[in-house]
Amino acid sequence: MEDLSRIQRLEERVAQLEQEIRSMKEGMHFPPPQAEPSVATTPPERSGTSPVYRPAAPKKIDWEHLIAKVWLPRIFMFVLLIGVVWGFKAAVDGGLLTEELRCVIGFAAGGLLLFAGFRQQKKQRGLLAQVLMGGSVALFMLTTFAAHYWYGFINTPVSFFIHLVWVALALVLSYRSQSQFLAVFAVFAGVLTPFLVKSTSPSPIFFTIYESLLFIAFLIYASVRRMPVLFYTTFALSHLAYIFFQLSVGFEEITTLGIIVQQLVLTLLAFVYLPFSKPQLQVLLTGFGLSALWSVGSYEPANFSWIMLASAALYGGFAIWFKRKSDTKLPYATSLTLYALVFFCLKSADGDTLPTLLLLEGFIGLVLGFYMKSSLQKLASFVIYIGGGLAAYAQLIDGMDTVFSWNLLTWLVGLSTLYGLRTLLLKDTEKQSFLADVTKVLSFGIGLLGLVFLTDLTLAVLADFNSNVKYLSVSAVWVGYAAAFIAYGVIKDVKKFRLAGLALLFLTLGKIVFFDLPSVSVLIRAVLFIGFGGIGILISRFIYSRKSS
């Protein structure tokens, strides 16, 4: 009896639990259980309570926030500063303010702006606080400049030191408020400082050391704090400062050395300091070009060539290192290596060897670009190759004087690299359909340039013969070239080659009729027509015999 009562109590408890679970399901609107679909049946439709995933709506620009909180305080702070300057001028013109009182008011106004900036920062009004702090530093620098340059209260060393204090203040404020705007303002003030002090004989050595240290410090700060705008601004302002200094003092080798040192630091930041590398890599190519231009204008050709060779060795070493590590910076290193070699060739090679060197360098770069699948590498190498092609055109336009000359080598290198480029493009035509059209145009260009090369070579070989022999030989070469196209097309069963050969045959016939006949004797005319007619019949016979077989 005791066992039966225990079983009965358990059954009642189970029934009570089932009732509670059922009520909980009804309260939470759970869907009824469904049987799993079999392989042959389609799965049941989802319940209406299932979540529906929709793409996120594009984020709208809050123009009120952008205008009222970002740009409005910056613009009107500038307006306020202009008003202060005009107010000072009016007071000075009226004789109300002495020179000492003007400086005191300027520093006091800067302090009030700085105090107001801290107050706004405590109230979580960060954008307004940054503008007030930037305005205070600007007012401090303007007042220091006036006290030194206009009134003579402060000598040059003290004025320079005080300006550096304001630069450091702006940098500290940027760090505390995590403001890129204040950091940009600080680097602008730092670059401007040497031009705000009076100096009868500016020192290129002092200027170079100062600007280089400032450049390095702010580049490192921008890299550590991940501030791309500060990075770009530092790079641009540094070169502008060097330009203004060189215009006022003249070109000095020591200032160019400072630019080279800055490029080395930029290289180390871009290639060694791994985080935040995109802005550094983007600036690196531009920086190398600018440093090369500074060097070519300041150093002797021999020294410039050594600098470019050293740069090629440096970037080539980085390229080998990145290749072993499979690093994404490899295209940048190889591009810089190629550009260093290009500058070396432009300064060291003479006019005859330069086209060949540029064509080879550009082609090697294209091969590396296709191998690494790097668009940047391809673009850089293509620019070099186009430059080599233009230089080759300028060299070959007058024709070959002798057979064994630099013109012959330029022709061979140009045609070989074009054929190699066509081979590279053919490998990518399956992935990119538009390359098929480019390959067709390139193939036509190679065939046409081959005809021009054979004509130039024939005329160089027959330079000492009369015009009759030259006309006859050139026509014979054209016919042989057409026959080679037709034979290849027939043997390999390529219709395009057969049609190109036939078109060249008719082009040769037009050349004979319109250009050769008026200038050659009757005997040469007979030889031309008999030979050309016989070759045409033989070619026709060859085509049909191969087709029938």
Coordinates of C-alpha atoms in Angstrom, one line a residue:
M1 CA 0.0 0.0 0.0
E2 CA 2.9 2.3 0.8
D3 CA 4.5 1.7 -2.6
L4 CA 1.2 2.4 -4.4
S5 CA 0.7 5.7 -2.6
R6 CA 4.2 6.7 -3.4
I7 CA 3.7 6.0 -7.1
Q8 CA 0.4 7.9 -7.0
R9 CA 2.1 11.0 -5.5
L10 CA 4.8 10.8 -8.2
E11 CA 2.2 10.7 -11.0
E12 CA 0.4 13.7 -9.5
R13 CA 3.6 15.6 -9.3
V14 CA 4.5 14.8 -13.0
A15 CA 1.0 15.9 -14.1
Q16 CA 1.5 19.1 -12.1
L17 CA 4.8 19.8 -13.8
E18 CA 3.4 19.1 -17.2
Q19 CA 0.6 21.6 -16.6
E20 CA 3.1 24.2 -15.5
I21 CA 5.3 23.7 -18.6
R22 CA 2.2 23.9 -20.8
S23 CA 1.2 27.2 -19.2
M24 CA 4.7 28.6 -19.6
K25 CA 4.7 27.7 -23.3
E26 CA 1.3 29.4 -23.8
G27 CA 2.5 32.5 -22.0
M28 CA 5.7 32.8 -24.1
H29 CA 3.9 32.0 -27.5
F30 CA 6.1 29.1 -28.3
P31 CA 5.3 27.5 -31.7
P32 CA 4.0 24.0 -31.6
P33 CA 6.6 21.3 -32.2
Q34 CA 6.9 20.0 -35.8
A35 CA 8.2 16.8 -37.1
E36 CA 11.5 16.8 -38.9
P37 CA 11.1 16.6 -42.6
S38 CA 12.2 13.5 -44.4
V39 CA 14.6 13.5 -47.4
A40 CA 11.8 13.3 -49.8
T41 CA 9.7 16.1 -48.3
T42 CA 10.3 19.8 -48.3
P43 CA 11.1 21.5 -45.0
P44 CA 8.2 23.2 -43.3
E45 CA 7.9 27.0 -43.6
R46 CA 9.4 29.1 -40.7
S47 CA 7.0 30.4 -38.1
G48 CA 6.1 34.1 -38.2
T49 CA 7.9 34.6 -34.9
S50 CA 11.3 33.9 -36.6
P51 CA 13.6 36.9 -37.0
V52 CA 13.9 38.4 -40.4
Y53 CA 17.4 39.7 -41.3
R54 CA 17.4 42.8 -43.4
P55 CA 20.5 44.7 -44.6
A56 CA 21.4 47.7 -42.4
A57 CA 20.2 51.0 -43.6
P58 CA 23.0 53.3 -44.8
K59 CA 24.2 55.7 -42.0
K60 CA 22.9 59.2 -42.5
I61 CA 25.1 62.2 -42.1
D62 CA 24.1 64.4 -39.2
W63 CA 24.6 67.7 -40.9
E64 CA 23.6 69.6 -37.9
H65 CA 26.2 68.0 -35.8
L66 CA 28.8 68.4 -38.5
I67 CA 28.2 72.1 -39.1
A68 CA 27.2 73.2 -35.6
K69 CA 29.7 71.2 -33.5
V70 CA 32.6 70.6 -35.8
W71 CA 33.1 73.4 -38.3
L72 CA 31.2 76.3 -36.7
P73 CA 33.5 76.7 -33.7
R74 CA 36.6 76.4 -35.9
I75 CA 35.5 78.9 -38.5
F76 CA 34.3 81.5 -35.9
M77 CA 37.5 81.0 -33.8
F78 CA 39.4 82.2 -36.9
V79 CA 36.9 85.0 -37.2
L80 CA 37.4 85.9 -33.6
L81 CA 41.2 86.0 -34.0
I82 CA 40.9 88.3 -37.0
G83 CA 38.6 90.6 -35.0
V84 CA 41.2 90.6 -32.1
V85 CA 43.9 91.6 -34.5
W86 CA 41.8 94.4 -36.0
G87 CA 40.8 95.6 -32.5
F88 CA 44.5 95.7 -31.5
K89 CA 45.2 97.7 -34.6
A90 CA 42.4 100.2 -33.9
A91 CA 43.6 100.6 -30.3
V92 CA 47.2 101.1 -31.4
D93 CA 46.2 103.6 -34.1
G94 CA 44.3 105.5 -31.4
G95 CA 47.3 105.5 -29.0
L96 CA 45.3 103.7 -26.3
L97 CA 47.7 100.7 -25.9
T98 CA 51.5 100.8 -25.3
E99 CA 53.7 98.0 -26.7
E100 CA 54.2 96.4 -23.3
L101 CA 50.4 96.5 -22.6
R102 CA 49.7 94.9 -26.0
C103 CA 51.9 91.9 -25.2
V104 CA 50.4 91.5 -21.7
I105 CA 46.9 91.5 -23.1
G106 CA 47.9 89.0 -25.8
F107 CA 49.3 86.5 -23.3
A108 CA 46.3 87.1 -20.9
A109 CA 43.8 86.5 -23.7
G110 CA 45.6 83.3 -24.6
G111 CA 45.5 82.1 -21.0
L112 CA 41.7 82.9 -20.8
L113 CA 41.1 80.8 -24.0
L114 CA 43.1 77.9 -22.6
F115 CA 41.2 78.1 -19.3
A116 CA 37.9 78.2 -21.2
G117 CA 39.1 75.2 -23.2
F118 CA 39.7 73.1 -20.0
R119 CA 36.3 74.1 -18.7
Q120 CA 34.6 73.0 -21.9
Q121 CA 36.5 69.7 -21.8
K122 CA 35.3 69.0 -18.3
K123 CA 31.7 69.6 -19.6
Q124 CA 32.3 66.9 -22.3
R125 CA 32.2 69.5 -25.1
G126 CA 35.3 68.1 -26.8
L127 CA 35.1 69.8 -30.2
L128 CA 34.6 73.3 -28.7
A129 CA 37.4 72.6 -26.2
Q130 CA 39.8 71.7 -28.9
V131 CA 39.1 74.9 -30.9
L132 CA 39.6 77.0 -27.8
M133 CA 42.9 75.3 -26.9
G134 CA 44.1 75.7 -30.5
G135 CA 43.1 79.4 -30.5
S136 CA 45.0 79.9 -27.2
V137 CA 48.2 78.4 -28.7
A138 CA 47.8 80.6 -31.8
L139 CA 47.4 83.7 -29.7
F140 CA 50.5 82.8 -27.6
M141 CA 52.6 82.4 -30.8
L142 CA 51.3 85.6 -32.3
T143 CA 52.1 87.6 -29.2
T144 CA 55.6 86.0 -28.9
F145 CA 56.2 86.9 -32.5
A146 CA 55.1 90.5 -32.0
A147 CA 57.2 90.9 -28.8
H148 CA 60.3 89.6 -30.6
Y149 CA 60.0 90.7 -34.2
W150 CA 58.1 94.0 -33.9
Y151 CA 58.9 95.4 -30.5
G152 CA 62.3 93.8 -29.8
F153 CA 61.4 92.8 -26.2
I154 CA 62.8 89.3 -26.7
N155 CA 66.0 88.3 -28.4
T156 CA 66.3 85.5 -31.0
P157 CA 67.3 82.5 -28.8
V158 CA 64.7 83.2 -26.2
S159 CA 62.0 83.8 -28.8
F160 CA 62.9 80.5 -30.5
F161 CA 62.7 78.7 -27.1
I162 CA 59.4 80.2 -26.2
H163 CA 57.9 79.2 -29.6
L164 CA 59.1 75.6 -28.9
V165 CA 57.3 75.8 -25.6
W166 CA 54.0 76.7 -27.4
V167 CA 54.6 73.8 -29.8
A168 CA 55.1 71.4 -26.9
L169 CA 52.0 72.8 -25.2
A170 CA 49.9 72.1 -28.4
L171 CA 51.3 68.6 -28.5
V172 CA 50.5 67.9 -24.8
L173 CA 47.0 69.2 -25.3
S174 CA 46.6 66.9 -28.3
Y175 CA 47.7 64.0 -26.3
R176 CA 45.5 64.8 -23.3
S177 CA 42.4 65.3 -25.5
Q178 CA 43.3 62.7 -28.1
S179 CA 42.8 65.4 -30.8
Q180 CA 44.3 65.0 -34.2
F181 CA 43.3 68.6 -34.9
L182 CA 45.6 70.0 -32.2
A183 CA 48.4 67.7 -33.3
V184 CA 48.1 69.1 -36.8
F185 CA 48.1 72.6 -35.4
A186 CA 51.2 71.7 -33.3
V187 CA 53.2 70.5 -36.4
F188 CA 52.2 73.6 -38.3
A189 CA 53.4 75.8 -35.5
G190 CA 56.6 73.8 -35.3
V191 CA 57.4 74.0 -39.0
L192 CA 56.6 77.7 -38.9
T193 CA 58.8 78.5 -35.9
P194 CA 62.2 79.0 -37.7
F195 CA 60.5 81.6 -39.9
L196 CA 59.1 83.6 -36.9
V197 CA 62.4 84.5 -35.5
K198 CA 64.7 87.3 -36.8
S199 CA 68.0 86.2 -38.1
T200 CA 70.5 88.1 -40.2
S201 CA 72.4 85.0 -41.4
P202 CA 70.2 81.8 -41.3
S203 CA 72.2 78.7 -40.6
P204 CA 71.4 75.8 -43.0
I205 CA 72.9 73.3 -40.5
F206 CA 70.7 74.5 -37.7
F207 CA 67.6 74.6 -39.9
T208 CA 68.2 71.1 -41.2
I209 CA 68.8 69.5 -37.8
Y210 CA 65.7 71.2 -36.4
E211 CA 63.4 70.3 -39.3
S212 CA 64.7 66.7 -39.4
L213 CA 64.1 66.2 -35.6
L214 CA 60.7 67.8 -35.8
F215 CA 59.8 65.6 -38.8
I216 CA 61.0 62.4 -37.1
A217 CA 59.2 63.3 -33.8
F218 CA 55.8 64.0 -35.4
L219 CA 56.0 61.0 -37.8
I220 CA 56.6 58.7 -34.8
Y221 CA 53.9 60.4 -32.8
A222 CA 51.4 60.0 -35.8
S223 CA 52.4 56.4 -36.2
V224 CA 52.0 55.5 -32.5
R225 CA 48.7 57.5 -32.1
R226 CA 47.4 56.3 -35.5
M227 CA 46.7 59.7 -36.9
P228 CA 46.9 59.6 -40.7
V229 CA 46.0 63.3 -41.3
L230 CA 48.9 64.3 -39.0
F231 CA 51.2 61.9 -41.0
Y232 CA 50.3 63.4 -44.3
T233 CA 50.5 67.0 -43.0
T234 CA 53.9 66.5 -41.4
F235 CA 55.3 65.1 -44.7
A236 CA 53.8 67.9 -46.8
L237 CA 54.8 70.8 -44.4
S238 CA 58.3 69.6 -44.1
H239 CA 59.0 69.7 -47.8
L240 CA 57.3 73.1 -48.1
A241 CA 59.6 74.4 -45.3
Y242 CA 62.6 73.2 -47.2
I243 CA 61.4 74.8 -50.4
F244 CA 60.9 78.2 -48.7
F245 CA 64.3 78.0 -47.0
Q246 CA 66.1 77.1 -50.2
L247 CA 64.4 79.9 -52.1
S248 CA 65.6 82.4 -49.4
V249 CA 69.1 81.0 -48.8
G250 CA 69.9 79.0 -52.0
F251 CA 70.5 75.3 -52.6
E252 CA 72.6 73.7 -49.9
E253 CA 73.8 70.1 -49.8
I254 CA 73.2 69.9 -46.0
T255 CA 69.5 70.6 -46.4
T256 CA 69.2 67.9 -49.1
L257 CA 71.0 65.5 -46.7
G258 CA 68.3 66.3 -44.2
I259 CA 65.6 65.3 -46.7
I260 CA 67.5 62.0 -47.4
V261 CA 67.6 61.3 -43.7
Q262 CA 63.9 61.9 -43.4
Q263 CA 63.3 59.5 -46.3
L264 CA 65.3 56.8 -44.5
V265 CA 63.2 57.4 -41.3
L266 CA 60.1 57.1 -43.4
T267 CA 61.3 53.9 -44.9
L268 CA 62.0 52.4 -41.5
L269 CA 58.6 53.4 -40.2
A270 CA 56.8 52.0 -43.3
F271 CA 58.8 48.7 -43.6
V272 CA 59.8 47.9 -40.0
Y273 CA 57.1 49.5 -37.8
L274 CA 54.2 47.2 -38.8
P275 CA 51.1 48.9 -37.3
F276 CA 49.5 51.8 -39.1
S277 CA 51.4 51.1 -42.3
K278 CA 49.0 52.2 -45.0
P279 CA 49.6 56.0 -44.8
Q280 CA 53.3 55.4 -44.5
L281 CA 53.4 53.2 -47.6
Q282 CA 51.4 55.7 -49.6
V283 CA 53.7 58.5 -48.7
L284 CA 56.9 56.5 -49.2
L285 CA 56.8 56.4 -53.1
T286 CA 56.1 60.2 -53.2
G287 CA 58.8 60.9 -50.7
F288 CA 61.4 58.9 -52.7
G289 CA 60.6 60.8 -55.8
L290 CA 60.9 64.2 -54.0
S291 CA 64.2 63.2 -52.3
A292 CA 65.6 62.1 -55.7
L293 CA 64.6 65.5 -57.2
W294 CA 66.2 67.3 -54.3
S295 CA 69.4 65.2 -54.7
V296 CA 69.7 65.7 -58.5
G297 CA 69.5 69.5 -57.9
S298 CA 72.1 69.6 -55.1
Y299 CA 74.7 66.9 -55.8
E300 CA 77.2 66.2 -58.6
P301 CA 76.1 63.5 -61.1
A302 CA 78.6 61.0 -59.7
N303 CA 77.4 61.5 -56.1
F304 CA 73.7 61.3 -57.2
S305 CA 74.4 58.0 -59.0
W306 CA 75.9 56.6 -55.8
I307 CA 72.9 57.7 -53.8
M308 CA 70.5 56.0 -56.2
L309 CA 72.6 52.8 -56.2
A310 CA 72.6 52.8 -52.4
S311 CA 68.8 53.3 -52.5
A312 CA 68.4 50.4 -54.9
A313 CA 70.5 48.2 -52.7
L314 CA 68.5 49.2 -49.6
Y315 CA 65.0 48.7 -51.1
G316 CA 66.2 45.5 -53.0
G317 CA 67.3 44.1 -49.6
F318 CA 63.9 44.9 -48.2
A319 CA 62.3 43.2 -51.2
I320 CA 64.2 40.0 -50.6
W321 CA 63.3 40.1 -46.9
F322 CA 59.6 40.6 -47.7
K323 CA 59.7 37.8 -50.3
R324 CA 60.9 35.4 -47.7
K325 CA 58.2 36.5 -45.3
S326 CA 55.4 36.7 -47.9
D327 CA 54.8 40.3 -46.8
T328 CA 52.3 42.6 -48.5
K329 CA 54.9 45.3 -48.6
L330 CA 56.8 43.5 -51.3
P331 CA 55.3 45.5 -54.2
Y332 CA 56.3 48.7 -52.6
A333 CA 59.9 47.6 -52.1
T334 CA 60.3 46.3 -55.6
S335 CA 58.7 49.4 -57.1
L336 CA 61.1 51.6 -55.1
T337 CA 64.1 49.5 -56.3
L338 CA 63.0 49.9 -59.9
Y339 CA 62.6 53.7 -59.5
A340 CA 66.0 54.0 -57.9
L341 CA 67.5 52.2 -60.9
V342 CA 65.6 54.4 -63.3
F343 CA 67.0 57.5 -61.7
F344 CA 70.5 56.0 -61.8
C345 CA 70.1 55.2 -65.5
L346 CA 68.7 58.6 -66.4
K347 CA 71.7 60.3 -64.8
S348 CA 74.5 57.8 -65.7
A349 CA 73.6 56.2 -69.0
D350 CA 74.1 58.0 -72.3
G351 CA 71.4 58.6 -74.9
D352 CA 72.2 55.4 -76.9
T353 CA 72.0 53.0 -73.9
L354 CA 69.2 54.6 -72.0
P355 CA 66.2 53.3 -74.1
T356 CA 67.5 49.7 -73.9
L357 CA 68.0 49.9 -70.1
L358 CA 64.6 51.4 -69.5
L359 CA 62.9 48.8 -71.6
L360 CA 64.6 45.9 -69.9
E361 CA 64.0 47.4 -66.4
G362 CA 60.3 48.0 -67.2
F363 CA 59.8 44.5 -68.6
I364 CA 61.5 42.9 -65.6
G365 CA 59.3 44.9 -63.3
L366 CA 56.2 43.8 -65.2
V367 CA 57.3 40.2 -64.9
L368 CA 57.6 40.6 -61.2
G369 CA 54.2 42.4 -61.0
F370 CA 52.5 39.5 -62.8
Y371 CA 54.3 37.0 -60.6
M372 CA 53.4 38.8 -57.4
K373 CA 49.9 39.7 -58.7
S374 CA 50.5 43.3 -57.6
S375 CA 48.7 46.1 -59.4
L376 CA 51.0 48.7 -57.9
Q377 CA 54.1 46.9 -59.2
K378 CA 52.5 46.5 -62.7
L379 CA 51.6 50.2 -62.8
A380 CA 55.1 51.4 -61.7
S381 CA 56.8 49.1 -64.2
F382 CA 54.4 50.0 -67.0
V383 CA 55.3 53.7 -66.5
I384 CA 59.0 52.8 -66.8
Y385 CA 58.4 50.7 -69.9
I386 CA 56.4 53.4 -71.6
G387 CA 59.2 55.9 -70.8
G388 CA 61.7 53.4 -72.4
G389 CA 59.4 53.1 -75.4
L390 CA 59.3 56.8 -76.0
A391 CA 63.1 57.1 -75.6
A392 CA 63.4 54.2 -78.1
Y393 CA 61.1 56.0 -80.6
A394 CA 63.3 59.1 -80.4
Q395 CA 66.4 57.0 -81.0
L396 CA 65.0 54.9 -83.9
I397 CA 63.1 57.5 -85.8
D398 CA 66.1 58.5 -87.9
G399 CA 66.9 54.9 -88.9
M400 CA 70.0 52.8 -88.5
D401 CA 73.3 54.2 -89.9
T402 CA 75.1 50.8 -89.6
V403 CA 74.0 47.3 -88.9
F404 CA 76.0 46.7 -85.7
S405 CA 74.9 49.6 -83.6
W406 CA 72.9 50.5 -80.5
N407 CA 69.8 50.9 -82.7
L408 CA 69.9 47.2 -83.6
L409 CA 70.1 46.3 -79.9
T410 CA 67.2 48.6 -79.1
W411 CA 65.1 47.0 -81.8
L412 CA 65.8 43.5 -80.6
V413 CA 65.2 44.3 -77.0
G414 CA 62.0 46.2 -77.8
L415 CA 60.5 43.4 -80.0
S416 CA 61.5 40.7 -77.5
T417 CA 60.0 42.5 -74.5
L418 CA 56.8 43.2 -76.4
Y419 CA 56.5 39.5 -77.3
G420 CA 57.2 38.7 -73.6
L421 CA 54.5 41.2 -72.5
R422 CA 52.1 39.5 -74.9
T423 CA 52.9 36.2 -73.4
L424 CA 52.2 37.5 -69.9
L425 CA 48.9 39.0 -70.9
L426 CA 47.8 35.8 -72.6
K427 CA 48.0 34.0 -69.2
D428 CA 45.5 36.5 -67.7
T429 CA 43.0 36.6 -70.6
E430 CA 40.9 33.8 -69.0
K431 CA 40.6 35.8 -65.8
Q432 CA 40.0 39.3 -67.4
S433 CA 38.2 39.2 -70.7
F434 CA 39.2 42.8 -71.7
L435 CA 42.8 41.7 -71.9
A436 CA 41.9 39.6 -74.9
D437 CA 41.4 42.7 -76.9
V438 CA 44.5 44.3 -75.6
T439 CA 46.5 41.2 -76.6
K440 CA 45.0 41.4 -80.1
V441 CA 46.1 45.0 -80.5
L442 CA 49.5 44.2 -79.1
S443 CA 50.0 41.2 -81.5
F444 CA 49.1 43.5 -84.5
G445 CA 51.6 46.1 -83.2
I446 CA 54.4 43.5 -82.8
G447 CA 53.8 42.4 -86.4
L448 CA 53.8 45.9 -87.8
L449 CA 57.0 46.8 -85.8
G450 CA 58.6 43.7 -87.1
L451 CA 58.0 44.9 -90.6
V452 CA 59.5 48.3 -89.8
F453 CA 62.5 46.6 -88.2
L454 CA 63.2 44.4 -91.2
T455 CA 62.9 47.4 -93.5
D456 CA 65.3 49.5 -91.4
L457 CA 67.7 46.6 -91.2
T458 CA 67.6 46.0 -95.0
L459 CA 68.3 49.7 -95.7
A460 CA 71.2 49.7 -93.3
V461 CA 72.7 46.6 -94.9
L462 CA 72.4 48.1 -98.4
A463 CA 73.4 51.6 -97.4
D464 CA 76.2 51.7 -100.1
F465 CA 74.0 50.4 -102.9
N466 CA 71.9 52.4 -105.4
S467 CA 68.2 53.0 -105.0
N468 CA 67.1 50.3 -107.5
V469 CA 68.7 47.6 -105.4
K470 CA 67.2 49.1 -102.2
Y471 CA 63.6 49.1 -103.6
L472 CA 64.0 45.6 -104.9
S473 CA 65.4 44.3 -101.7
V474 CA 62.8 45.9 -99.4
S475 CA 60.0 44.5 -101.5
A476 CA 61.6 41.1 -101.4
V477 CA 61.9 41.3 -97.6
W478 CA 58.2 42.3 -97.4
V479 CA 57.2 39.4 -99.5
G480 CA 59.3 37.0 -97.5
Y481 CA 57.7 38.4 -94.3
A482 CA 54.2 37.9 -95.7
A483 CA 55.1 34.4 -96.8
A484 CA 56.4 33.5 -93.3
F485 CA 53.0 34.6 -91.8
I486 CA 51.1 32.6 -94.3
A487 CA 53.2 29.5 -93.9
Y488 CA 52.9 29.7 -90.1
G489 CA 49.1 30.1 -90.4
V490 CA 48.8 27.2 -92.8
I491 CA 51.0 24.8 -90.8
K492 CA 49.5 25.7 -87.4
D493 CA 46.0 26.2 -88.9
V494 CA 45.7 29.8 -87.6
K495 CA 43.4 31.8 -89.8
K496 CA 44.5 35.1 -88.4
F497 CA 48.1 34.6 -89.5
R498 CA 47.0 33.6 -93.0
L499 CA 44.8 36.7 -93.4
A500 CA 47.6 38.9 -92.0
G501 CA 50.0 37.4 -94.6
L502 CA 47.6 37.9 -97.4
A503 CA 47.0 41.5 -96.3
L504 CA 50.7 42.1 -96.3
L505 CA 51.0 40.7 -99.8
F506 CA 48.5 43.2 -101.1
L507 CA 50.2 45.9 -99.2
T508 CA 53.5 45.0 -100.8
L509 CA 51.8 45.1 -104.2
G510 CA 50.5 48.6 -103.5
K511 CA 54.0 49.6 -102.5
I512 CA 55.5 48.3 -105.7
V513 CA 52.8 50.0 -107.9
F514 CA 52.7 53.4 -106.2
F515 CA 56.2 53.9 -104.8
D516 CA 58.7 51.6 -106.6
L517 CA 57.6 51.8 -110.2
P518 CA 58.1 55.6 -110.7
S519 CA 61.6 55.4 -109.3
V520 CA 63.1 52.2 -110.8
S521 CA 64.3 51.2 -114.3
V522 CA 62.3 49.0 -116.7
L523 CA 64.6 46.0 -115.9
I524 CA 63.9 46.3 -112.2
R525 CA 60.1 46.7 -112.9
A526 CA 60.2 43.4 -114.8
V527 CA 62.1 41.6 -112.1
L528 CA 59.7 43.0 -109.5
F529 CA 56.5 41.9 -111.3
I530 CA 57.9 38.5 -112.4
G531 CA 59.2 37.7 -109.0
F532 CA 56.2 39.0 -107.1
G533 CA 53.7 37.3 -109.5
G534 CA 55.5 33.9 -109.2
I535 CA 55.7 34.1 -105.5
G536 CA 52.0 34.9 -105.2
I537 CA 51.1 31.9 -107.4
L538 CA 53.4 29.6 -105.3
I539 CA 51.8 30.8 -102.1
S540 CA 48.3 30.2 -103.4
R541 CA 49.3 26.8 -104.5
F542 CA 50.8 26.1 -101.1
I543 CA 47.7 27.2 -99.2
Y544 CA 45.3 25.0 -101.3
S545 CA 47.6 22.0 -101.3
R546 CA 47.8 22.0 -97.5
K547 CA 44.0 22.4 -97.2
S548 CA 43.3 19.5 -99.6
S549 CA 45.8 17.3 -97.8

